[in-house]
Amino acid sequence: MLALARSARAIRPPSSRAIASTSSTRLNEDDKDGGKTIEIIEANLDRKKGEFQKKDETHVRAALLTTRKEALSLYRAVIRASVFFVWRDERGRQWRDVIRESARKEFEAGRRERDPEMVNRMLLMGRDAVDKAVNRFLEKREAIQREEDACSSQGGEPSPS
């Protein structure tokens, strides 16, 4: 039992004080060796880091993987929202189908975009457009419902709008 307690103490992680003292010692040692620390700090604080990351293939792939999930989520939101639009346009096609076709074209056009900043901008604009369209639809539906309720309580026909 005593041996188990000793081995548990041996594998315990070092305290933060011990970590701080060793890291500051390393920094001082680096400074003695020619200022490598200053070079590392300047490299990390470089204002052009964002531009470097745009050119770094692994960073771009990681950013695009994350935005790919967001794009799928947005595409699904568009498909779900399109269900509400059941009336027909001037050509006789249902708006649901028009919206879905348009969304598919937009996503296919944006598929080739490699700049993560531009992809994020397109996703934000798309999400905002979907939210606004759904909110306008719900507001209009509530207005129609209130009008129908008012007319049914009066016993008349709703006025055409």
PDB file of N, CA and C in Angstrom, residues 24-118:
ATOM      1  N   SER A  24      10.765  29.875 -17.396  1.00  0.00           N
ATOM      2  CA  SER A  24      11.528  31.126 -17.368  1.00  0.00           C
ATOM      3  C   SER A  24      13.015  30.847 -17.473  1.00  0.00           C
ATOM      4  N   THR A  25      13.451  29.717 -16.922  1.00  0.00           N
ATOM      5  CA  THR A  25      14.857  29.345 -17.051  1.00  0.00           C
ATOM      6  C   THR A  25      15.181  29.087 -18.510  1.00  0.00           C
ATOM      7  N   ARG A  26      14.288  28.414 -19.214  1.00  0.00           N
ATOM      8  CA  ARG A  26      14.516  28.139 -20.629  1.00  0.00           C
ATOM      9  C   ARG A  26      14.558  29.423 -21.440  1.00  0.00           C
ATOM     10  N   LEU A  27      13.673  30.366 -21.107  1.00  0.00           N
ATOM     11  CA  LEU A  27      13.679  31.631 -21.824  1.00  0.00           C
ATOM     12  C   LEU A  27      15.002  32.357 -21.630  1.00  0.00           C
ATOM     13  N   ASN A  28      15.488  32.358 -20.387  1.00  0.00           N
ATOM     14  CA  ASN A  28      16.758  33.026 -20.118  1.00  0.00           C
ATOM     15  C   ASN A  28      17.898  32.325 -20.835  1.00  0.00           C
ATOM     16  N   GLU A  29      17.843  30.996 -20.876  1.00  0.00           N
ATOM     17  CA  GLU A  29      18.890  30.255 -21.574  1.00  0.00           C
ATOM     18  C   GLU A  29      18.868  30.581 -23.059  1.00  0.00           C
ATOM     19  N   ASP A  30      17.671  30.707 -23.636  1.00  0.00           N
ATOM     20  CA  ASP A  30      17.568  31.049 -25.051  1.00  0.00           C
ATOM     21  C   ASP A  30      18.151  32.428 -25.319  1.00  0.00           C
ATOM     22  N   ASP A  31      17.885  33.361 -24.407  1.00  0.00           N
ATOM     23  CA  ASP A  31      18.416  34.707 -24.596  1.00  0.00           C
ATOM     24  C   ASP A  31      19.934  34.703 -24.589  1.00  0.00           C
ATOM     25  N   LYS A  32      20.513  33.841 -23.785  1.00  0.00           N
ATOM     26  CA  LYS A  32      21.970  33.751 -23.735  1.00  0.00           C
ATOM     27  C   LYS A  32      22.513  33.155 -25.031  1.00  0.00           C
ATOM     28  N   ASP A  33      21.707  32.308 -25.681  1.00  0.00           N
ATOM     29  CA  ASP A  33      22.164  31.622 -26.891  1.00  0.00           C
ATOM     30  C   ASP A  33      22.002  32.448 -28.157  1.00  0.00           C
ATOM     31  N   GLY A  34      21.558  33.649 -28.060  1.00  0.00           N
ATOM     32  CA  GLY A  34      21.479  34.451 -29.275  1.00  0.00           C
ATOM     33  C   GLY A  34      20.116  35.048 -29.540  1.00  0.00           C
ATOM     34  N   GLY A  35      19.235  35.078 -28.564  1.00  0.00           N
ATOM     35  CA  GLY A  35      17.957  35.754 -28.725  1.00  0.00           C
ATOM     36  C   GLY A  35      16.920  34.997 -29.521  1.00  0.00           C
ATOM     37  N   LYS A  36      16.901  33.686 -29.425  1.00  0.00           N
ATOM     38  CA  LYS A  36      15.901  32.899 -30.155  1.00  0.00           C
ATOM     39  C   LYS A  36      14.493  33.231 -29.675  1.00  0.00           C
ATOM     40  N   THR A  37      14.372  33.575 -28.401  1.00  0.00           N
ATOM     41  CA  THR A  37      13.062  33.889 -27.843  1.00  0.00           C
ATOM     42  C   THR A  37      12.458  35.099 -28.536  1.00  0.00           C
ATOM     43  N   ILE A  38      13.269  36.099 -28.756  1.00  0.00           N
ATOM     44  CA  ILE A  38      12.770  37.308 -29.413  1.00  0.00           C
ATOM     45  C   ILE A  38      12.292  36.981 -30.822  1.00  0.00           C
ATOM     46  N   GLU A  39      13.016  36.133 -31.514  1.00  0.00           N
ATOM     47  CA  GLU A  39      12.604  35.737 -32.863  1.00  0.00           C
ATOM     48  C   GLU A  39      11.269  35.007 -32.838  1.00  0.00           C
ATOM     49  N   ILE A  40      11.090  34.122 -31.858  1.00  0.00           N
ATOM     50  CA  ILE A  40       9.839  33.365 -31.744  1.00  0.00           C
ATOM     51  C   ILE A  40       8.681  34.305 -31.452  1.00  0.00           C
ATOM     52  N   ILE A  41       8.892  35.240 -30.532  1.00  0.00           N
ATOM     53  CA  ILE A  41       7.831  36.185 -30.179  1.00  0.00           C
ATOM     54  C   ILE A  41       7.472  37.046 -31.385  1.00  0.00           C
ATOM     55  N   GLU A  42       8.461  37.541 -32.091  1.00  0.00           N
ATOM     56  CA  GLU A  42       8.181  38.368 -33.268  1.00  0.00           C
ATOM     57  C   GLU A  42       7.458  37.576 -34.355  1.00  0.00           C
ATOM     58  N   ALA A  43       7.823  36.324 -34.503  1.00  0.00           N
ATOM     59  CA  ALA A  43       7.150  35.494 -35.509  1.00  0.00           C
ATOM     60  C   ALA A  43       5.692  35.268 -35.141  1.00  0.00           C
ATOM     61  N   ASN A  44       5.418  35.095 -33.838  1.00  0.00           N
ATOM     62  CA  ASN A  44       4.048  34.864 -33.399  1.00  0.00           C
ATOM     63  C   ASN A  44       3.207  36.131 -33.406  1.00  0.00           C
ATOM     64  N   LEU A  45       3.851  37.280 -33.279  1.00  0.00           N
ATOM     65  CA  LEU A  45       3.118  38.540 -33.275  1.00  0.00           C
ATOM     66  C   LEU A  45       3.087  39.202 -34.647  1.00  0.00           C
ATOM     67  N   ASP A  46       3.551  38.503 -35.639  1.00  0.00           N
ATOM     68  CA  ASP A  46       3.607  39.051 -36.992  1.00  0.00           C
ATOM     69  C   ASP A  46       2.205  39.394 -37.480  1.00  0.00           C
ATOM     70  N   ARG A  47       2.027  40.598 -37.962  1.00  0.00           N
ATOM     71  CA  ARG A  47       0.720  41.052 -38.431  1.00  0.00           C
ATOM     72  C   ARG A  47       0.309  40.365 -39.727  1.00  0.00           C
ATOM     73  N   LYS A  48       1.247  39.811 -40.408  1.00  0.00           N
ATOM     74  CA  LYS A  48       0.941  39.134 -41.666  1.00  0.00           C
ATOM     75  C   LYS A  48       0.633  37.661 -41.448  1.00  0.00           C
ATOM     76  N   LYS A  49       0.430  37.284 -40.191  1.00  0.00           N
ATOM     77  CA  LYS A  49       0.170  35.877 -39.888  1.00  0.00           C
ATOM     78  C   LYS A  49      -1.100  35.394 -40.584  1.00  0.00           C
ATOM     79  N   GLY A  50      -2.116  36.256 -40.621  1.00  0.00           N
ATOM     80  CA  GLY A  50      -3.355  35.885 -41.293  1.00  0.00           C
ATOM     81  C   GLY A  50      -3.134  35.590 -42.761  1.00  0.00           C
ATOM     82  N   GLU A  51      -2.299  36.393 -43.397  1.00  0.00           N
ATOM     83  CA  GLU A  51      -1.980  36.152 -44.803  1.00  0.00           C
ATOM     84  C   GLU A  51      -1.210  34.848 -44.968  1.00  0.00           C
ATOM     85  N   PHE A  52      -0.307  34.573 -44.014  1.00  0.00           N
ATOM     86  CA  PHE A  52       0.445  33.323 -44.061  1.00  0.00           C
ATOM     87  C   PHE A  52      -0.497  32.134 -43.917  1.00  0.00           C
ATOM     88  N   GLN A  53      -1.461  32.250 -42.992  1.00  0.00           N
ATOM     89  CA  GLN A  53      -2.386  31.141 -42.776  1.00  0.00           C
ATOM     90  C   GLN A  53      -3.256  30.896 -43.999  1.00  0.00           C
ATOM     91  N   LYS A  54      -3.568  31.941 -44.752  1.00  0.00           N
ATOM     92  CA  LYS A  54      -4.359  31.752 -45.966  1.00  0.00           C
ATOM     93  C   LYS A  54      -3.576  30.960 -47.008  1.00  0.00           C
ATOM     94  N   LYS A  55      -2.234  31.094 -46.966  1.00  0.00           N
ATOM     95  CA  LYS A  55      -1.396  30.381 -47.925  1.00  0.00           C
ATOM     96  C   LYS A  55      -1.004  29.000 -47.426  1.00  0.00           C
ATOM     97  N   ASP A  56      -1.119  28.773 -46.115  1.00  0.00           N
ATOM     98  CA  ASP A  56      -0.756  27.488 -45.523  1.00  0.00           C
ATOM     99  C   ASP A  56      -1.867  26.481 -45.819  1.00  0.00           C
ATOM    100  N   GLU A  57      -1.543  25.450 -46.563  1.00  0.00           N
ATOM    101  CA  GLU A  57      -2.540  24.480 -47.042  1.00  0.00           C
ATOM    102  C   GLU A  57      -3.228  23.747 -45.892  1.00  0.00           C
ATOM    103  N   THR A  58      -2.484  23.371 -44.842  1.00  0.00           N
ATOM    104  CA  THR A  58      -3.105  22.633 -43.733  1.00  0.00           C
ATOM    105  C   THR A  58      -4.083  23.517 -42.976  1.00  0.00           C
ATOM    106  N   HIS A  59      -3.736  24.798 -42.800  1.00  0.00           N
ATOM    107  CA  HIS A  59      -4.654  25.706 -42.112  1.00  0.00           C
ATOM    108  C   HIS A  59      -5.919  25.917 -42.947  1.00  0.00           C
ATOM    109  N   VAL A  60      -5.748  26.075 -44.236  1.00  0.00           N
ATOM    110  CA  VAL A  60      -6.899  26.280 -45.123  1.00  0.00           C
ATOM    111  C   VAL A  60      -7.807  25.063 -45.097  1.00  0.00           C
ATOM    112  N   ARG A  61      -7.221  23.866 -45.128  1.00  0.00           N
ATOM    113  CA  ARG A  61      -8.044  22.644 -45.094  1.00  0.00           C
ATOM    114  C   ARG A  61      -8.813  22.529 -43.790  1.00  0.00           C
ATOM    115  N   ALA A  62      -8.168  22.847 -42.652  1.00  0.00           N
ATOM    116  CA  ALA A  62      -8.853  22.772 -41.359  1.00  0.00           C
ATOM    117  C   ALA A  62      -9.988  23.782 -41.300  1.00  0.00           C
ATOM    118  N   ALA A  63      -9.743  24.993 -41.780  1.00  0.00           N
ATOM    119  CA  ALA A  63     -10.779  26.021 -41.769  1.00  0.00           C
ATOM    120  C   ALA A  63     -11.933  25.633 -42.692  1.00  0.00           C
ATOM    121  N   LEU A  64     -11.608  25.057 -43.839  1.00  0.00           N
ATOM    122  CA  LEU A  64     -12.661  24.664 -44.773  1.00  0.00           C
ATOM    123  C   LEU A  64     -13.465  23.481 -44.263  1.00  0.00           C
ATOM    124  N   LEU A  65     -12.843  22.597 -43.492  1.00  0.00           N
ATOM    125  CA  LEU A  65     -13.573  21.473 -42.916  1.00  0.00           C
ATOM    126  C   LEU A  65     -14.627  21.978 -41.947  1.00  0.00           C
ATOM    127  N   THR A  66     -14.257  22.950 -41.125  1.00  0.00           N
ATOM    128  CA  THR A  66     -15.208  23.523 -40.185  1.00  0.00           C
ATOM    129  C   THR A  66     -16.322  24.239 -40.931  1.00  0.00           C
ATOM    130  N   THR A  67     -15.973  25.026 -41.921  1.00  0.00           N
ATOM    131  CA  THR A  67     -16.998  25.758 -42.654  1.00  0.00           C
ATOM    132  C   THR A  67     -17.840  24.829 -43.517  1.00  0.00           C
ATOM    133  N   ARG A  68     -17.319  23.693 -43.890  1.00  0.00           N
ATOM    134  CA  ARG A  68     -18.106  22.721 -44.657  1.00  0.00           C
ATOM    135  C   ARG A  68     -19.287  22.231 -43.811  1.00  0.00           C
ATOM    136  N   LYS A  69     -19.038  21.999 -42.527  1.00  0.00           N
ATOM    137  CA  LYS A  69     -20.125  21.587 -41.629  1.00  0.00           C
ATOM    138  C   LYS A  69     -21.159  22.697 -41.498  1.00  0.00           C
ATOM    139  N   GLU A  70     -20.679  23.933 -41.380  1.00  0.00           N
ATOM    140  CA  GLU A  70     -21.593  25.062 -41.283  1.00  0.00           C
ATOM    141  C   GLU A  70     -22.392  25.234 -42.572  1.00  0.00           C
ATOM    142  N   ALA A  71     -21.749  25.005 -43.705  1.00  0.00           N
ATOM    143  CA  ALA A  71     -22.441  25.122 -44.989  1.00  0.00           C
ATOM    144  C   ALA A  71     -23.535  24.067 -45.109  1.00  0.00           C
ATOM    145  N   LEU A  72     -23.246  22.852 -44.681  1.00  0.00           N
ATOM    146  CA  LEU A  72     -24.276  21.806 -44.709  1.00  0.00           C
ATOM    147  C   LEU A  72     -25.436  22.163 -43.798  1.00  0.00           C
ATOM    148  N   SER A  73     -25.132  22.721 -42.647  1.00  0.00           N
ATOM    149  CA  SER A  73     -26.179  23.143 -41.723  1.00  0.00           C
ATOM    150  C   SER A  73     -27.044  24.231 -42.351  1.00  0.00           C
ATOM    151  N   LEU A  74     -26.408  25.188 -43.005  1.00  0.00           N
ATOM    152  CA  LEU A  74     -27.152  26.254 -43.671  1.00  0.00           C
ATOM    153  C   LEU A  74     -27.996  25.701 -44.816  1.00  0.00           C
ATOM    154  N   TYR A  75     -27.442  24.791 -45.598  1.00  0.00           N
ATOM    155  CA  TYR A  75     -28.187  24.203 -46.716  1.00  0.00           C
ATOM    156  C   TYR A  75     -29.420  23.461 -46.195  1.00  0.00           C
ATOM    157  N   ARG A  76     -29.257  22.735 -45.114  1.00  0.00           N
ATOM    158  CA  ARG A  76     -30.408  22.036 -44.519  1.00  0.00           C
ATOM    159  C   ARG A  76     -31.451  23.026 -44.017  1.00  0.00           C
ATOM    160  N   ALA A  77     -30.999  24.151 -43.452  1.00  0.00           N
ATOM    161  CA  ALA A  77     -31.935  25.178 -42.984  1.00  0.00           C
ATOM    162  C   ALA A  77     -32.725  25.759 -44.155  1.00  0.00           C
ATOM    163  N   VAL A  78     -32.070  25.953 -45.288  1.00  0.00           N
ATOM    164  CA  VAL A  78     -32.760  26.461 -46.482  1.00  0.00           C
ATOM    165  C   VAL A  78     -33.811  25.459 -46.944  1.00  0.00           C
ATOM    166  N   ILE A  79     -33.452  24.188 -46.966  1.00  0.00           N
ATOM    167  CA  ILE A  79     -34.400  23.148 -47.395  1.00  0.00           C
ATOM    168  C   ILE A  79     -35.594  23.099 -46.442  1.00  0.00           C
ATOM    169  N   ARG A  80     -35.326  23.166 -45.135  1.00  0.00           N
ATOM    170  CA  ARG A  80     -36.428  23.153 -44.160  1.00  0.00           C
ATOM    171  C   ARG A  80     -37.318  24.381 -44.311  1.00  0.00           C
ATOM    172  N   ALA A  81     -36.717  25.543 -44.531  1.00  0.00           N
ATOM    173  CA  ALA A  81     -37.498  26.779 -44.662  1.00  0.00           C
ATOM    174  C   ALA A  81     -38.294  26.797 -45.959  1.00  0.00           C
ATOM    175  N   SER A  82     -37.797  26.138 -46.994  1.00  0.00           N
ATOM    176  CA  SER A  82     -38.490  26.167 -48.286  1.00  0.00           C
ATOM    177  C   SER A  82     -39.832  25.446 -48.234  1.00  0.00           C
ATOM    178  N   VAL A  83     -40.021  24.595 -47.261  1.00  0.00           N
ATOM    179  CA  VAL A  83     -41.279  23.852 -47.127  1.00  0.00           C
ATOM    180  C   VAL A  83     -42.456  24.804 -46.912  1.00  0.00           C
ATOM    181  N   PHE A  84     -42.204  25.962 -46.286  1.00  0.00           N
ATOM    182  CA  PHE A  84     -43.279  26.915 -46.007  1.00  0.00           C
ATOM    183  C   PHE A  84     -43.835  27.566 -47.267  1.00  0.00           C
ATOM    184  N   PHE A  85     -43.058  27.639 -48.324  1.00  0.00           N
ATOM    185  CA  PHE A  85     -43.433  28.391 -49.518  1.00  0.00           C
ATOM    186  C   PHE A  85     -44.123  27.459 -50.520  1.00  0.00           C
ATOM    187  N   VAL A  86     -45.458  27.351 -50.377  1.00  0.00           N
ATOM    188  CA  VAL A  86     -46.213  26.375 -51.162  1.00  0.00           C
ATOM    189  C   VAL A  86     -46.913  26.987 -52.373  1.00  0.00           C
ATOM    190  N   TRP A  87     -47.016  28.308 -52.463  1.00  0.00           N
ATOM    191  CA  TRP A  87     -47.697  28.910 -53.598  1.00  0.00           C
ATOM    192  C   TRP A  87     -46.804  28.911 -54.831  1.00  0.00           C
ATOM    193  N   ARG A  88     -47.396  29.277 -55.957  1.00  0.00           N
ATOM    194  CA  ARG A  88     -46.697  29.190 -57.242  1.00  0.00           C
ATOM    195  C   ARG A  88     -46.249  30.573 -57.717  1.00  0.00           C
ATOM    196  N   ASP A  89     -45.173  30.582 -58.520  1.00  0.00           N
ATOM    197  CA  ASP A  89     -44.695  31.840 -59.104  1.00  0.00           C
ATOM    198  C   ASP A  89     -45.430  32.107 -60.413  1.00  0.00           C
ATOM    199  N   GLU A  90     -45.010  33.139 -61.150  1.00  0.00           N
ATOM    200  CA  GLU A  90     -45.710  33.519 -62.390  1.00  0.00           C
ATOM    201  C   GLU A  90     -45.580  32.475 -63.490  1.00  0.00           C
ATOM    202  N   ARG A  91     -44.593  31.583 -63.389  1.00  0.00           N
ATOM    203  CA  ARG A  91     -44.430  30.511 -64.383  1.00  0.00           C
ATOM    204  C   ARG A  91     -45.169  29.235 -63.994  1.00  0.00           C
ATOM    205  N   GLY A  92     -45.772  29.235 -62.827  1.00  0.00           N
ATOM    206  CA  GLY A  92     -46.517  28.065 -62.384  1.00  0.00           C
ATOM    207  C   GLY A  92     -45.706  27.085 -61.545  1.00  0.00           C
ATOM    208  N   ARG A  93     -44.456  27.415 -61.267  1.00  0.00           N
ATOM    209  CA  ARG A  93     -43.625  26.530 -60.436  1.00  0.00           C
ATOM    210  C   ARG A  93     -43.820  26.886 -58.968  1.00  0.00           C
ATOM    211  N   GLN A  94     -43.745  25.896 -58.102  1.00  0.00           N
ATOM    212  CA  GLN A  94     -43.856  26.173 -56.670  1.00  0.00           C
ATOM    213  C   GLN A  94     -42.611  26.903 -56.189  1.00  0.00           C
ATOM    214  N   TRP A  95     -42.828  27.873 -55.306  1.00  0.00           N
ATOM    215  CA  TRP A  95     -41.701  28.627 -54.772  1.00  0.00           C
ATOM    216  C   TRP A  95     -40.735  27.725 -54.019  1.00  0.00           C
ATOM    217  N   ARG A  96     -41.249  26.684 -53.419  1.00  0.00           N
ATOM    218  CA  ARG A  96     -40.390  25.730 -52.706  1.00  0.00           C
ATOM    219  C   ARG A  96     -39.310  25.193 -53.637  1.00  0.00           C
ATOM    220  N   ASP A  97     -39.718  24.799 -54.832  1.00  0.00           N
ATOM    221  CA  ASP A  97     -38.767  24.248 -55.800  1.00  0.00           C
ATOM    222  C   ASP A  97     -37.807  25.316 -56.319  1.00  0.00           C
ATOM    223  N   VAL A  98     -38.317  26.528 -56.517  1.00  0.00           N
ATOM    224  CA  VAL A  98     -37.477  27.631 -56.989  1.00  0.00           C
ATOM    225  C   VAL A  98     -36.401  27.945 -55.953  1.00  0.00           C
ATOM    226  N   ILE A  99     -36.792  27.987 -54.688  1.00  0.00           N
ATOM    227  CA  ILE A  99     -35.846  28.287 -53.607  1.00  0.00           C
ATOM    228  C   ILE A  99     -34.787  27.196 -53.509  1.00  0.00           C
ATOM    229  N   ARG A 100     -35.206  25.960 -53.577  1.00  0.00           N
ATOM    230  CA  ARG A 100     -34.246  24.852 -53.480  1.00  0.00           C
ATOM    231  C   ARG A 100     -33.265  24.857 -54.646  1.00  0.00           C
ATOM    232  N   GLU A 101     -33.762  25.116 -55.838  1.00  0.00           N
ATOM    233  CA  GLU A 101     -32.895  25.159 -57.019  1.00  0.00           C
ATOM    234  C   GLU A 101     -31.891  26.314 -56.917  1.00  0.00           C
ATOM    235  N   SER A 102     -32.376  27.454 -56.468  1.00  0.00           N
ATOM    236  CA  SER A 102     -31.505  28.619 -56.316  1.00  0.00           C
ATOM    237  C   SER A 102     -30.437  28.368 -55.251  1.00  0.00           C
ATOM    238  N   ALA A 103     -30.833  27.751 -54.145  1.00  0.00           N
ATOM    239  CA  ALA A 103     -29.869  27.445 -53.079  1.00  0.00           C
ATOM    240  C   ALA A 103     -28.805  26.482 -53.579  1.00  0.00           C
ATOM    241  N   ARG A 104     -29.224  25.498 -54.336  1.00  0.00           N
ATOM    242  CA  ARG A 104     -28.260  24.527 -54.870  1.00  0.00           C
ATOM    243  C   ARG A 104     -27.239  25.210 -55.784  1.00  0.00           C
ATOM    244  N   LYS A 105     -27.716  26.110 -56.639  1.00  0.00           N
ATOM    245  CA  LYS A 105     -26.807  26.843 -57.527  1.00  0.00           C
ATOM    246  C   LYS A 105     -25.828  27.701 -56.723  1.00  0.00           C
ATOM    247  N   GLU A 106     -26.330  28.376 -55.688  1.00  0.00           N
ATOM    248  CA  GLU A 106     -25.467  29.228 -54.860  1.00  0.00           C
ATOM    249  C   GLU A 106     -24.393  28.402 -54.157  1.00  0.00           C
ATOM    250  N   PHE A 107     -24.786  27.267 -53.610  1.00  0.00           N
ATOM    251  CA  PHE A 107     -23.816  26.434 -52.896  1.00  0.00           C
ATOM    252  C   PHE A 107     -22.799  25.825 -53.847  1.00  0.00           C
ATOM    253  N   GLU A 108     -23.231  25.451 -55.033  1.00  0.00           N
ATOM    254  CA  GLU A 108     -22.291  24.919 -56.022  1.00  0.00           C
ATOM    255  C   GLU A 108     -21.306  25.995 -56.465  1.00  0.00           C
ATOM    256  N   ALA A 109     -21.779  27.227 -56.607  1.00  0.00           N
ATOM    257  CA  ALA A 109     -20.893  28.326 -57.006  1.00  0.00           C
ATOM    258  C   ALA A 109     -19.876  28.631 -55.904  1.00  0.00           C
ATOM    259  N   GLY A 110     -20.292  28.542 -54.652  1.00  0.00           N
ATOM    260  CA  GLY A 110     -19.395  28.828 -53.536  1.00  0.00           C
ATOM    261  C   GLY A 110     -18.497  27.671 -53.158  1.00  0.00           C
ATOM    262  N   ARG A 111     -18.730  26.538 -53.740  1.00  0.00           N
ATOM    263  CA  ARG A 111     -17.966  25.335 -53.392  1.00  0.00           C
ATOM    264  C   ARG A 111     -16.485  25.455 -53.728  1.00  0.00           C
ATOM    265  N   ARG A 112     -16.151  26.177 -54.753  1.00  0.00           N
ATOM    266  CA  ARG A 112     -14.764  26.300 -55.217  1.00  0.00           C
ATOM    267  C   ARG A 112     -13.975  27.382 -54.476  1.00  0.00           C
ATOM    268  N   GLU A 113     -14.642  28.143 -53.629  1.00  0.00           N
ATOM    269  CA  GLU A 113     -13.971  29.232 -52.912  1.00  0.00           C
ATOM    270  C   GLU A 113     -12.970  28.664 -51.915  1.00  0.00           C
ATOM    271  N   ARG A 114     -11.737  29.163 -51.932  1.00  0.00           N
ATOM    272  CA  ARG A 114     -10.665  28.650 -51.074  1.00  0.00           C
ATOM    273  C   ARG A 114     -10.333  29.579 -49.909  1.00  0.00           C
ATOM    274  N   ASP A 115     -10.753  30.830 -49.982  1.00  0.00           N
ATOM    275  CA  ASP A 115     -10.435  31.795 -48.939  1.00  0.00           C
ATOM    276  C   ASP A 115     -11.404  31.605 -47.773  1.00  0.00           C
ATOM    277  N   PRO A 116     -10.915  31.160 -46.593  1.00  0.00           N
ATOM    278  CA  PRO A 116     -11.806  30.911 -45.458  1.00  0.00           C
ATOM    279  C   PRO A 116     -12.583  32.152 -45.023  1.00  0.00           C
ATOM    280  N   GLU A 117     -11.974  33.318 -45.152  1.00  0.00           N
ATOM    281  CA  GLU A 117     -12.660  34.550 -44.774  1.00  0.00           C
ATOM    282  C   GLU A 117     -13.863  34.797 -45.681  1.00  0.00           C
ATOM    283  N   MET A 118     -13.687  34.580 -46.963  1.00  0.00           N
ATOM    284  CA  MET A 118     -14.775  34.766 -47.922  1.00  0.00           C
ATOM    285  C   MET A 118     -15.870  33.720 -47.710  1.00  0.00           C
TER     286      MET A 118
END
